């Protein structure tokens, strides 16, 4: 698995005339080597792969990184240690991840690297590989999605009068872990009433009230892969306005999912949902992108937005999450995770999407 990823990375290195690539983004190090610690650097050459770790991770790296030579360092920065190792490899051009190396770290690299080694900035070399998930990755993502679905089914009947937004979020988090998640994919959102009009609201001590929307956005992390789902329910009987807004969001999502196909651009899919919502009079109330890539990171790359030129390919995993947010009143978002297939899209989150009205 990791060997295949390294082969593809080396093809990119050849195209860019790079002898070696210094990988410093920890998610990319995991993707290429399997290392699950929090601090390391990876140097990939045309012939081998070397990971640098401090003594906290020496044993761990030797157990996890079966395709990499493990180099220990002590008493210096990770970047300085990486530069010293690069100096010994007989290379003349070293690429580095420009988006993930701080100015301070770059200065450290330049200070310690041999003068005859030319530094080459790179962008998204590993991230481009991560766009297309292999069968192993898709299997883990399916499991993460199933845990999120199970959690929703478990908690939906347990939301009671007197509970706060924080109570709901805590119940979701506990249930995710009880069902097998390693942890929450991100900070769980449980936002009711006017707070639900904030797309990324943090749960508060506000007590749930009849007549409100309750928006729940959460996900499971399972073996380093994430799911991301949003369901919005009504507390008590829904008003005509609430039913109308909810149905517009649901229809927009279904239309967007139906439009997904290989070869289309991310912005084209975004436009399907955005134009429909606008045609129903709520264009100004949908202020974020339609969705994002999903994987090792919750936001694993560009997905569906007004500016996304990403060309859809089979194996991509993305979210589809239109919303309508009305300040002072409330908001609705409905989100599912999808896999781009050869013919369209497969939705891998299965929680019901028809409007649920909970009797408190």
C-alpha positions as YAML, in Angstrom:
chain: A
units: angstrom
residues:
- id: 1
  name: UNK
  ca: [0.00, 0.00, 0.00]
- id: 2
  name: UNK
  ca: [2.61, 2.56, 1.06]
- id: 3
  name: UNK
  ca: [5.00, 1.31, -1.63]
- id: 4
  name: UNK
  ca: [2.43, 2.06, -4.35]
- id: 5
  name: UNK
  ca: [2.02, 5.58, -3.00]
- id: 6
  name: UNK
  ca: [5.78, 6.11, -3.04]
- id: 7
  name: UNK
  ca: [5.98, 4.93, -6.65]
- id: 8
  name: UNK
  ca: [3.40, 7.55, -7.67]
- id: 9
  name: UNK
  ca: [5.17, 10.24, -5.67]
- id: 10
  name: UNK
  ca: [8.50, 9.41, -7.32]
- id: 11
  name: UNK
  ca: [6.89, 9.82, -10.72]
- id: 12
  name: UNK
  ca: [5.96, 13.38, -9.73]
- id: 13
  name: UNK
  ca: [9.49, 13.95, -8.41]
- id: 14
  name: UNK
  ca: [10.95, 12.85, -11.76]
- id: 15
  name: UNK
  ca: [8.63, 15.22, -13.61]
- id: 16
  name: UNK
  ca: [9.79, 18.11, -11.41]
- id: 17
  name: UNK
  ca: [13.46, 17.10, -11.55]
- id: 18
  name: UNK
  ca: [13.70, 16.65, -7.77]
- id: 19
  name: UNK
  ca: [16.22, 14.18, -6.35]
- id: 20
  name: UNK
  ca: [14.53, 14.00, -2.94]
- id: 21
  name: UNK
  ca: [11.43, 15.37, -1.23]
- id: 22
  name: UNK
  ca: [11.37, 16.53, 2.39]
- id: 23
  name: UNK
  ca: [7.89, 15.82, 3.75]
- id: 24
  name: UNK
  ca: [6.99, 17.72, 6.91]
- id: 25
  name: UNK
  ca: [3.20, 17.72, 6.99]
- id: 26
  name: UNK
  ca: [2.35, 15.02, 9.53]
- id: 27
  name: UNK
  ca: [-0.75, 13.82, 7.63]
- id: 28
  name: UNK
  ca: [1.39, 13.29, 4.53]
- id: 29
  name: UNK
  ca: [4.00, 11.43, 6.56]
- id: 30
  name: UNK
  ca: [1.27, 9.10, 7.82]
- id: 31
  name: UNK
  ca: [-0.05, 8.60, 4.28]
- id: 32
  name: UNK
  ca: [3.37, 7.63, 2.92]
- id: 33
  name: UNK
  ca: [4.77, 5.65, 5.85]
- id: 34
  name: UNK
  ca: [2.05, 4.71, 8.34]
- id: 35
  name: UNK
  ca: [3.64, 6.73, 11.16]
- id: 36
  name: UNK
  ca: [0.98, 7.86, 13.65]
- id: 37
  name: UNK
  ca: [3.06, 10.04, 15.96]
- id: 38
  name: UNK
  ca: [2.89, 13.82, 16.10]
- id: 39
  name: UNK
  ca: [6.45, 14.87, 15.21]
- id: 40
  name: UNK
  ca: [8.65, 13.60, 12.37]
- id: 41
  name: UNK
  ca: [10.12, 14.36, 8.97]
- id: 42
  name: UNK
  ca: [10.32, 12.11, 5.94]
- id: 43
  name: UNK
  ca: [12.85, 12.18, 3.12]
- id: 44
  name: UNK
  ca: [11.86, 10.32, -0.03]
- id: 45
  name: UNK
  ca: [14.49, 9.66, -2.69]
- id: 46
  name: UNK
  ca: [14.34, 7.70, -5.93]
- id: 47
  name: UNK
  ca: [15.56, 4.63, -4.07]
- id: 48
  name: UNK
  ca: [14.37, 4.74, -0.48]
- id: 49
  name: UNK
  ca: [12.34, 6.43, 2.22]
- id: 50
  name: UNK
  ca: [13.78, 7.66, 5.54]
- id: 51
  name: UNK
  ca: [11.89, 8.90, 8.55]
- id: 52
  name: UNK
  ca: [13.45, 11.06, 11.26]
- id: 53
  name: UNK
  ca: [12.03, 10.85, 14.78]
- id: 54
  name: UNK
  ca: [13.14, 11.86, 18.26]
- id: 55
  name: UNK
  ca: [13.47, 9.28, 21.08]
- id: 56
  name: UNK
  ca: [9.77, 9.54, 22.00]
- id: 57
  name: UNK
  ca: [8.87, 7.79, 18.76]
- id: 58
  name: UNK
  ca: [11.84, 5.54, 17.96]
- id: 59
  name: UNK
  ca: [10.19, 2.25, 18.90]
- id: 60
  name: UNK
  ca: [6.85, 3.31, 17.45]
- id: 61
  name: UNK
  ca: [8.38, 4.27, 14.11]
- id: 62
  name: UNK
  ca: [10.22, 0.98, 13.80]
- id: 63
  name: UNK
  ca: [6.96, -0.88, 14.38]
- id: 64
  name: UNK
  ca: [4.80, 1.24, 12.08]
- id: 65
  name: UNK
  ca: [7.10, 2.28, 9.22]
- id: 66
  name: UNK
  ca: [7.99, -0.99, 7.57]
- id: 67
  name: UNK
  ca: [8.85, 0.68, 4.27]
- id: 68
  name: UNK
  ca: [11.14, 3.34, 5.75]
- id: 69
  name: UNK
  ca: [14.54, 3.50, 7.36]
- id: 70
  name: UNK
  ca: [14.23, 5.03, 10.82]
- id: 71
  name: UNK
  ca: [16.75, 7.70, 11.86]
- id: 72
  name: UNK
  ca: [16.82, 8.93, 15.43]
- id: 73
  name: UNK
  ca: [17.89, 12.45, 16.37]
- id: 74
  name: UNK
  ca: [18.32, 14.23, 19.68]
- id: 75
  name: UNK
  ca: [19.25, 17.72, 20.82]
- id: 76
  name: UNK
  ca: [18.38, 19.50, 17.58]
- id: 77
  name: UNK
  ca: [15.32, 20.52, 15.58]
- id: 78
  name: UNK
  ca: [13.60, 18.08, 13.26]
- id: 79
  name: UNK
  ca: [14.51, 20.28, 10.29]
- id: 80
  name: UNK
  ca: [18.17, 20.51, 11.27]
- id: 81
  name: UNK
  ca: [18.29, 16.73, 11.59]
- id: 82
  name: UNK
  ca: [16.63, 16.35, 8.19]
- id: 83
  name: UNK
  ca: [19.13, 18.74, 6.61]
- id: 84
  name: UNK
  ca: [22.05, 16.80, 8.06]
- id: 85
  name: UNK
  ca: [20.64, 13.57, 6.68]
- id: 86
  name: UNK
  ca: [20.02, 15.14, 3.26]
- id: 87
  name: UNK
  ca: [23.65, 16.27, 3.21]
- id: 88
  name: UNK
  ca: [24.71, 12.63, 3.34]
- id: 89
  name: UNK
  ca: [22.49, 11.38, 0.51]
- id: 90
  name: UNK
  ca: [24.43, 12.66, -2.49]
- id: 91
  name: UNK
  ca: [21.51, 14.69, -3.83]
- id: 92
  name: UNK
  ca: [21.65, 18.06, -5.60]
- id: 93
  name: UNK
  ca: [17.97, 19.11, -5.59]
- id: 94
  name: UNK
  ca: [15.77, 18.83, -2.49]
- id: 95
  name: UNK
  ca: [12.06, 19.61, -2.66]
- id: 96
  name: UNK
  ca: [10.15, 20.80, 0.38]
- id: 97
  name: UNK
  ca: [6.45, 21.32, 1.15]
- id: 98
  name: UNK
  ca: [6.17, 25.09, 0.81]
- id: 99
  name: UNK
  ca: [2.64, 25.29, 2.25]
- id: 100
  name: UNK
  ca: [3.64, 23.50, 5.45]
- id: 101
  name: UNK
  ca: [7.13, 24.72, 6.24]
- id: 102
  name: UNK
  ca: [7.22, 27.86, 8.37]
- id: 103
  name: UNK
  ca: [9.56, 30.73, 7.57]
- id: 104
  name: UNK
  ca: [11.57, 29.87, 10.68]
- id: 105
  name: UNK
  ca: [11.86, 26.22, 9.67]
- id: 106
  name: UNK
  ca: [12.86, 27.15, 6.13]
- id: 107
  name: UNK
  ca: [15.63, 29.34, 7.49]
- id: 108
  name: UNK
  ca: [16.74, 26.43, 9.66]
- id: 109
  name: UNK
  ca: [16.77, 24.18, 6.60]
- id: 110
  name: UNK
  ca: [18.73, 26.63, 4.48]
- id: 111
  name: UNK
  ca: [21.23, 27.21, 7.32]
- id: 112
  name: UNK
  ca: [21.99, 23.52, 7.73]
- id: 113
  name: UNK
  ca: [21.80, 22.23, 4.15]
- id: 114
  name: UNK
  ca: [24.95, 21.97, 2.02]
- id: 115
  name: UNK
  ca: [25.51, 24.99, -0.19]
- id: 116
  name: UNK
  ca: [25.53, 22.86, -3.34]
- id: 117
  name: UNK
  ca: [22.06, 21.40, -2.68]
- id: 118
  name: UNK
  ca: [19.39, 23.48, -4.37]
- id: 119
  name: UNK
  ca: [16.08, 23.83, -2.52]
- id: 120
  name: UNK
  ca: [12.92, 23.54, -4.61]
- id: 121
  name: UNK
  ca: [9.51, 24.60, -3.30]
- id: 122
  name: UNK
  ca: [6.64, 22.22, -4.06]
- id: 123
  name: UNK
  ca: [2.91, 22.36, -3.49]
- id: 124
  name: UNK
  ca: [0.36, 19.57, -3.08]
- id: 125
  name: UNK
  ca: [2.52, 16.72, -4.36]
- id: 126
  name: UNK
  ca: [1.27, 14.30, -1.70]
- id: 127
  name: UNK
  ca: [-2.15, 15.96, -1.43]
- id: 128
  name: UNK
  ca: [-2.71, 15.29, -5.14]
- id: 129
  name: UNK
  ca: [-2.17, 11.60, -4.49]
- id: 130
  name: UNK
  ca: [-4.52, 11.70, -1.50]
- id: 131
  name: UNK
  ca: [-7.40, 12.96, -3.65]
- id: 132
  name: UNK
  ca: [-8.10, 9.49, -5.02]
- id: 133
  name: UNK
  ca: [-8.75, 6.94, -2.29]
- id: 134
  name: UNK
  ca: [-7.73, 3.32, -2.69]
- id: 135
  name: UNK
  ca: [-9.92, 0.41, -1.61]
- id: 136
  name: UNK
  ca: [-8.34, 0.31, 1.84]
- id: 137
  name: UNK
  ca: [-9.04, 3.99, 2.43]
- id: 138
  name: UNK
  ca: [-12.59, 3.73, 1.15]
- id: 139
  name: UNK
  ca: [-13.22, 0.78, 3.45]
- id: 140
  name: UNK
  ca: [-12.10, 2.78, 6.48]
- id: 141
  name: UNK
  ca: [-14.20, 5.76, 5.39]
- id: 142
  name: UNK
  ca: [-17.25, 3.54, 4.99]
- id: 143
  name: UNK
  ca: [-16.76, 2.31, 8.54]
- id: 144
  name: UNK
  ca: [-16.43, 5.86, 9.85]
- id: 145
  name: UNK
  ca: [-19.64, 6.77, 8.01]
- id: 146
  name: UNK
  ca: [-21.46, 3.76, 9.43]
- id: 147
  name: UNK
  ca: [-20.44, 4.74, 12.97]
- id: 148
  name: UNK
  ca: [-21.83, 8.25, 12.42]
- id: 149
  name: UNK
  ca: [-25.10, 6.81, 11.11]
- id: 150
  name: UNK
  ca: [-25.36, 4.46, 14.08]
- id: 151
  name: UNK
  ca: [-24.69, 7.31, 16.46]
- id: 152
  name: UNK
  ca: [-27.46, 9.43, 14.93]
- id: 153
  name: UNK
  ca: [-29.92, 6.55, 15.16]
- id: 154
  name: UNK
  ca: [-28.94, 6.01, 18.79]
- id: 155
  name: UNK
  ca: [-29.22, 9.60, 20.00]
- id: 156
  name: UNK
  ca: [-32.19, 10.94, 18.06]
- id: 157
  name: UNK
  ca: [-34.71, 9.42, 20.48]
- id: 158
  name: UNK
  ca: [-32.74, 10.55, 23.54]
- id: 159
  name: UNK
  ca: [-33.02, 14.30, 22.98]
- id: 160
  name: UNK
  ca: [-35.25, 15.49, 25.82]
- id: 161
  name: UNK
  ca: [-36.72, 18.61, 27.33]
- id: 162
  name: UNK
  ca: [-34.25, 20.47, 29.55]
- id: 163
  name: UNK
  ca: [-31.18, 19.44, 27.59]
- id: 164
  name: UNK
  ca: [-28.73, 22.08, 26.39]
- id: 165
  name: UNK
  ca: [-26.76, 22.24, 23.16]
- id: 166
  name: UNK
  ca: [-23.72, 21.07, 25.12]
- id: 167
  name: UNK
  ca: [-25.68, 18.10, 26.46]
- id: 168
  name: UNK
  ca: [-26.57, 17.02, 22.93]
- id: 169
  name: UNK
  ca: [-22.99, 17.42, 21.70]
- id: 170
  name: UNK
  ca: [-21.63, 15.42, 24.63]
- id: 171
  name: UNK
  ca: [-24.15, 12.64, 24.02]
- id: 172
  name: UNK
  ca: [-23.10, 12.46, 20.37]
- id: 173
  name: UNK
  ca: [-19.40, 12.35, 21.26]
- id: 174
  name: UNK
  ca: [-19.89, 9.62, 23.87]
- id: 175
  name: UNK
  ca: [-21.99, 7.57, 21.47]
- id: 176
  name: UNK
  ca: [-19.46, 7.84, 18.66]
- id: 177
  name: UNK
  ca: [-16.71, 6.44, 20.85]
- id: 178
  name: UNK
  ca: [-18.96, 3.77, 22.33]
- id: 179
  name: UNK
  ca: [-19.75, 2.58, 18.80]
- id: 180
  name: UNK
  ca: [-16.10, 2.24, 17.84]
- id: 181
  name: UNK
  ca: [-14.82, 5.64, 16.76]
- id: 182
  name: UNK
  ca: [-11.26, 6.39, 17.82]
- id: 183
  name: UNK
  ca: [-12.39, 9.95, 18.48]
- id: 184
  name: UNK
  ca: [-14.65, 12.65, 17.09]
- id: 185
  name: UNK
  ca: [-13.64, 13.79, 13.62]
- id: 186
  name: UNK
  ca: [-13.92, 17.43, 14.77]
- id: 187
  name: UNK
  ca: [-15.66, 19.47, 17.45]
- id: 188
  name: UNK
  ca: [-19.28, 18.37, 17.32]
- id: 189
  name: UNK
  ca: [-21.79, 21.07, 16.44]
- id: 190
  name: UNK
  ca: [-25.16, 21.08, 18.19]
- id: 191
  name: UNK
  ca: [-26.87, 24.41, 17.55]
- id: 192
  name: UNK
  ca: [-30.52, 25.26, 18.18]
- id: 193
  name: UNK
  ca: [-32.76, 28.20, 17.38]
- id: 194
  name: UNK
  ca: [-30.93, 31.37, 16.32]
- id: 195
  name: UNK
  ca: [-27.59, 29.66, 16.97]
- id: 196
  name: UNK
  ca: [-28.34, 27.19, 14.16]
- id: 197
  name: UNK
  ca: [-28.04, 30.13, 11.73]
- id: 198
  name: UNK
  ca: [-24.27, 30.11, 12.40]
- id: 199
  name: UNK
  ca: [-22.79, 27.47, 10.06]
- id: 200
  name: UNK
  ca: [-19.98, 26.52, 12.47]
- id: 201
  name: UNK
  ca: [-21.57, 27.37, 15.81]
- id: 202
  name: UNK
  ca: [-20.04, 26.01, 19.00]
- id: 203
  name: UNK
  ca: [-22.45, 24.33, 21.44]
- id: 204
  name: UNK
  ca: [-23.60, 26.58, 24.28]
- id: 205
  name: UNK
  ca: [-25.48, 26.18, 27.55]
- id: 206
  name: UNK
  ca: [-28.69, 27.31, 25.82]
- id: 207
  name: UNK
  ca: [-31.58, 24.97, 26.65]
- id: 208
  name: UNK
  ca: [-33.50, 23.48, 23.75]
- id: 209
  name: UNK
  ca: [-36.88, 25.09, 23.14]
- id: 210
  name: UNK
  ca: [-39.98, 23.91, 21.24]
- id: 211
  name: UNK
  ca: [-40.29, 25.48, 17.81]
- id: 212
  name: UNK
  ca: [-36.56, 25.57, 17.15]
- id: 213
  name: UNK
  ca: [-34.39, 23.86, 14.58]
- id: 214
  name: UNK
  ca: [-31.58, 21.73, 16.05]
- id: 215
  name: UNK
  ca: [-28.64, 21.36, 13.70]
- id: 216
  name: UNK
  ca: [-26.18, 18.55, 14.48]
- id: 217
  name: UNK
  ca: [-22.90, 18.32, 12.54]
- id: 218
  name: UNK
  ca: [-20.55, 15.54, 13.61]
- id: 219
  name: UNK
  ca: [-18.34, 12.73, 12.41]
- id: 220
  name: UNK
  ca: [-16.33, 9.71, 13.48]
- id: 221
  name: UNK
  ca: [-12.60, 9.20, 13.09]
- id: 222
  name: UNK
  ca: [-11.81, 5.55, 12.50]
- id: 223
  name: UNK
  ca: [-8.21, 4.41, 11.99]
- id: 224
  name: UNK
  ca: [-7.26, 7.94, 10.87]
- id: 225
  name: UNK
  ca: [-10.11, 8.36, 8.35]
- id: 226
  name: UNK
  ca: [-13.11, 10.59, 8.92]
- id: 227
  name: UNK
  ca: [-16.81, 10.88, 8.26]
- id: 228
  name: UNK
  ca: [-18.80, 14.12, 8.34]
- id: 229
  name: UNK
  ca: [-22.58, 14.27, 8.53]
- id: 230
  name: UNK
  ca: [-25.16, 16.94, 9.32]
- id: 231
  name: UNK
  ca: [-28.80, 16.43, 10.19]
- id: 232
  name: UNK
  ca: [-31.25, 19.15, 11.18]
- id: 233
  name: UNK
  ca: [-34.39, 18.32, 13.14]
- id: 234
  name: UNK
  ca: [-37.30, 20.36, 14.45]
- id: 235
  name: UNK
  ca: [-38.03, 20.52, 18.17]
- id: 236
  name: UNK
  ca: [-41.78, 20.13, 18.38]
- id: 237
  name: UNK
  ca: [-44.11, 20.69, 15.45]
- id: 238
  name: UNK
  ca: [-42.58, 22.41, 12.46]
- id: 239
  name: UNK
  ca: [-44.06, 25.62, 11.09]
- id: 240
  name: UNK
  ca: [-44.89, 26.00, 7.41]
- id: 241
  name: UNK
  ca: [-41.80, 28.20, 7.00]
- id: 242
  name: UNK
  ca: [-39.57, 25.62, 8.63]
- id: 243
  name: UNK
  ca: [-40.93, 22.87, 6.39]
- id: 244
  name: UNK
  ca: [-40.44, 25.03, 3.31]
- id: 245
  name: UNK
  ca: [-36.83, 25.96, 4.11]
- id: 246
  name: UNK
  ca: [-35.98, 22.39, 5.04]
- id: 247
  name: UNK
  ca: [-37.40, 21.01, 1.79]
- id: 248
  name: UNK
  ca: [-35.49, 23.55, -0.30]
- id: 249
  name: UNK
  ca: [-32.22, 22.46, 1.29]
- id: 250
  name: UNK
  ca: [-33.04, 18.78, 0.85]
- id: 251
  name: UNK
  ca: [-34.02, 19.23, -2.80]
- id: 252
  name: UNK
  ca: [-30.84, 21.22, -3.45]
- id: 253
  name: UNK
  ca: [-28.73, 18.44, -1.99]
- id: 254
  name: UNK
  ca: [-30.47, 15.70, -3.95]
- id: 255
  name: UNK
  ca: [-30.09, 17.65, -7.19]
- id: 256
  name: UNK
  ca: [-26.37, 18.19, -6.55]
- id: 257
  name: UNK
  ca: [-25.73, 14.53, -5.76]
- id: 258
  name: UNK
  ca: [-27.58, 13.51, -8.90]
- id: 259
  name: UNK
  ca: [-25.33, 15.81, -10.96]
- id: 260
  name: UNK
  ca: [-22.04, 14.33, -9.72]
- id: 261
  name: UNK
  ca: [-20.12, 12.46, -12.40]
- id: 262
  name: UNK
  ca: [-16.49, 11.93, -13.45]
- id: 263
  name: UNK
  ca: [-15.14, 14.74, -15.59]
- id: 264
  name: UNK
  ca: [-17.30, 17.47, -14.11]
- id: 265
  name: UNK
  ca: [-15.78, 20.39, -12.24]
- id: 266
  name: UNK
  ca: [-16.35, 21.01, -8.56]
- id: 267
  name: UNK
  ca: [-17.81, 24.43, -9.28]
- id: 268
  name: UNK
  ca: [-20.36, 22.91, -11.66]
- id: 269
  name: UNK
  ca: [-21.81, 20.75, -8.89]
- id: 270
  name: UNK
  ca: [-21.78, 23.68, -6.49]
- id: 271
  name: UNK
  ca: [-23.75, 25.69, -9.03]
- id: 272
  name: UNK
  ca: [-26.52, 23.09, -9.20]
- id: 273
  name: UNK
  ca: [-27.38, 23.49, -5.52]
- id: 274
  name: UNK
  ca: [-26.59, 27.21, -5.33]
- id: 275
  name: UNK
  ca: [-28.71, 28.17, -8.31]
- id: 276
  name: UNK
  ca: [-31.65, 26.14, -7.07]
- id: 277
  name: UNK
  ca: [-31.53, 27.74, -3.63]
- id: 278
  name: UNK
  ca: [-31.27, 31.16, -5.26]
- id: 279
  name: UNK
  ca: [-34.27, 30.40, -7.50]
- id: 280
  name: UNK
  ca: [-36.30, 29.76, -4.35]
- id: 281
  name: UNK
  ca: [-35.38, 33.15, -2.92]
- id: 282
  name: UNK
  ca: [-32.64, 32.18, -0.47]
- id: 283
  name: UNK
  ca: [-29.47, 32.74, -2.49]
- id: 284
  name: UNK
  ca: [-28.07, 35.23, 0.02]
- id: 285
  name: UNK
  ca: [-28.58, 32.72, 2.83]
- id: 286
  name: UNK
  ca: [-26.16, 30.10, 1.46]
- id: 287
  name: UNK
  ca: [-22.73, 31.51, 2.12]
- id: 288
  name: UNK
  ca: [-20.32, 28.57, 2.08]
- id: 289
  name: UNK
  ca: [-19.12, 25.99, -0.41]
- id: 290
  name: UNK
  ca: [-21.26, 22.97, -1.17]
- id: 291
  name: UNK
  ca: [-18.72, 20.49, 0.14]
- id: 292
  name: UNK
  ca: [-15.12, 19.44, 0.66]
- id: 293
  name: UNK
  ca: [-12.89, 16.45, 0.16]
- id: 294
  name: UNK
  ca: [-12.86, 13.95, 3.03]
- id: 295
  name: UNK
  ca: [-10.14, 11.59, 4.21]
- id: 296
  name: UNK
  ca: [-7.22, 11.74, 6.64]
- id: 297
  name: UNK
  ca: [-8.21, 15.35, 7.20]
- id: 298
  name: UNK
  ca: [-11.85, 16.26, 7.62]
- id: 299
  name: UNK
  ca: [-11.24, 19.00, 5.09]
- id: 300
  name: UNK
  ca: [-9.00, 16.85, 2.92]
- id: 301
  name: UNK
  ca: [-8.80, 19.21, -0.01]
- id: 302
  name: UNK
  ca: [-10.87, 21.27, -2.38]
- id: 303
  name: UNK
  ca: [-14.31, 19.93, -3.22]
- id: 304
  name: UNK
  ca: [-17.41, 21.81, -4.34]
- id: 305
  name: UNK
  ca: [-17.28, 25.61, -4.30]
- id: 306
  name: UNK
  ca: [-17.90, 28.53, -6.63]
- id: 307
  name: UNK
  ca: [-14.21, 28.60, -7.59]
- id: 308
  name: UNK
  ca: [-13.34, 24.89, -7.58]
- id: 309
  name: UNK
  ca: [-11.68, 23.74, -10.81]
- id: 310
  name: UNK
  ca: [-11.13, 20.25, -9.42]
- id: 311
  name: UNK
  ca: [-12.05, 17.64, -12.01]
- id: 312
  name: UNK
  ca: [-14.06, 14.85, -10.43]
- id: 313
  name: UNK
  ca: [-12.53, 11.37, -10.69]
- id: 314
  name: UNK
  ca: [-13.66, 7.95, -9.48]
- id: 315
  name: UNK
  ca: [-12.37, 7.29, -5.97]
- id: 316
  name: UNK
  ca: [-12.76, 10.83, -4.69]
- id: 317
  name: UNK
  ca: [-14.65, 11.10, -1.39]
- id: 318
  name: UNK
  ca: [-16.47, 14.36, -0.73]
- id: 319
  name: UNK
  ca: [-19.24, 15.92, 1.33]
- id: 320
  name: UNK
  ca: [-22.39, 17.49, -0.11]
- id: 321
  name: UNK
  ca: [-23.81, 19.98, 2.39]
- id: 322
  name: UNK
  ca: [-26.05, 22.83, 1.21]
- id: 323
  name: UNK
  ca: [-27.59, 25.08, 3.82]
- id: 324
  name: UNK
  ca: [-29.88, 28.04, 4.39]
- id: 325
  name: UNK
  ca: [-29.09, 30.29, 7.36]
- id: 326
  name: UNK
  ca: [-31.40, 33.10, 8.44]
- id: 327
  name: UNK
  ca: [-29.97, 35.36, 11.14]
- id: 328
  name: UNK
  ca: [-32.14, 35.57, 14.23]
- id: 329
  name: UNK
  ca: [-34.39, 32.72, 13.10]
- id: 330
  name: UNK
  ca: [-32.39, 29.59, 12.44]
- id: 331
  name: UNK
  ca: [-30.63, 27.46, 9.88]
- id: 332
  name: UNK
  ca: [-30.82, 24.14, 8.07]
- id: 333
  name: UNK
  ca: [-27.94, 22.08, 6.71]
- id: 334
  name: UNK
  ca: [-28.11, 18.54, 5.36]
- id: 335
  name: UNK
  ca: [-24.80, 16.79, 4.74]
- id: 336
  name: UNK
  ca: [-23.81, 13.42, 3.35]
- id: 337
  name: UNK
  ca: [-20.57, 11.76, 2.32]
- id: 338
  name: UNK
  ca: [-20.27, 10.50, -1.25]
- id: 339
  name: UNK
  ca: [-17.81, 8.51, -3.33]
- id: 340
  name: UNK
  ca: [-17.40, 9.47, -6.97]
- id: 341
  name: UNK
  ca: [-17.91, 6.34, -9.05]
- id: 342
  name: UNK
  ca: [-17.43, 5.53, -12.73]
- id: 343
  name: UNK
  ca: [-21.03, 6.54, -13.42]
- id: 344
  name: UNK
  ca: [-21.99, 9.05, -10.72]
- id: 345
  name: UNK
  ca: [-21.93, 9.13, -6.95]
- id: 346
  name: UNK
  ca: [-22.50, 6.63, -4.16]
- id: 347
  name: UNK
  ca: [-23.86, 8.08, -0.92]
- id: 348
  name: UNK
  ca: [-22.21, 6.26, 1.99]
- id: 349
  name: UNK
  ca: [-24.04, 7.97, 4.86]
- id: 350
  name: UNK
  ca: [-27.53, 6.57, 5.26]
- id: 351
  name: UNK
  ca: [-29.25, 8.48, 8.07]
- id: 352
  name: UNK
  ca: [-32.84, 9.46, 7.15]
- id: 353
  name: UNK
  ca: [-33.21, 12.93, 5.64]
- id: 354
  name: UNK
  ca: [-36.94, 13.55, 5.78]
- id: 355
  name: UNK
  ca: [-37.75, 16.22, 8.36]
- id: 356
  name: UNK
  ca: [-37.94, 14.79, 11.88]
- id: 357
  name: UNK
  ca: [-40.05, 16.59, 14.48]
- id: 358
  name: UNK
  ca: [-39.07, 15.65, 18.03]
- id: 359
  name: UNK
  ca: [-41.63, 15.95, 20.79]
- id: 360
  name: UNK
  ca: [-39.83, 17.35, 23.83]
...
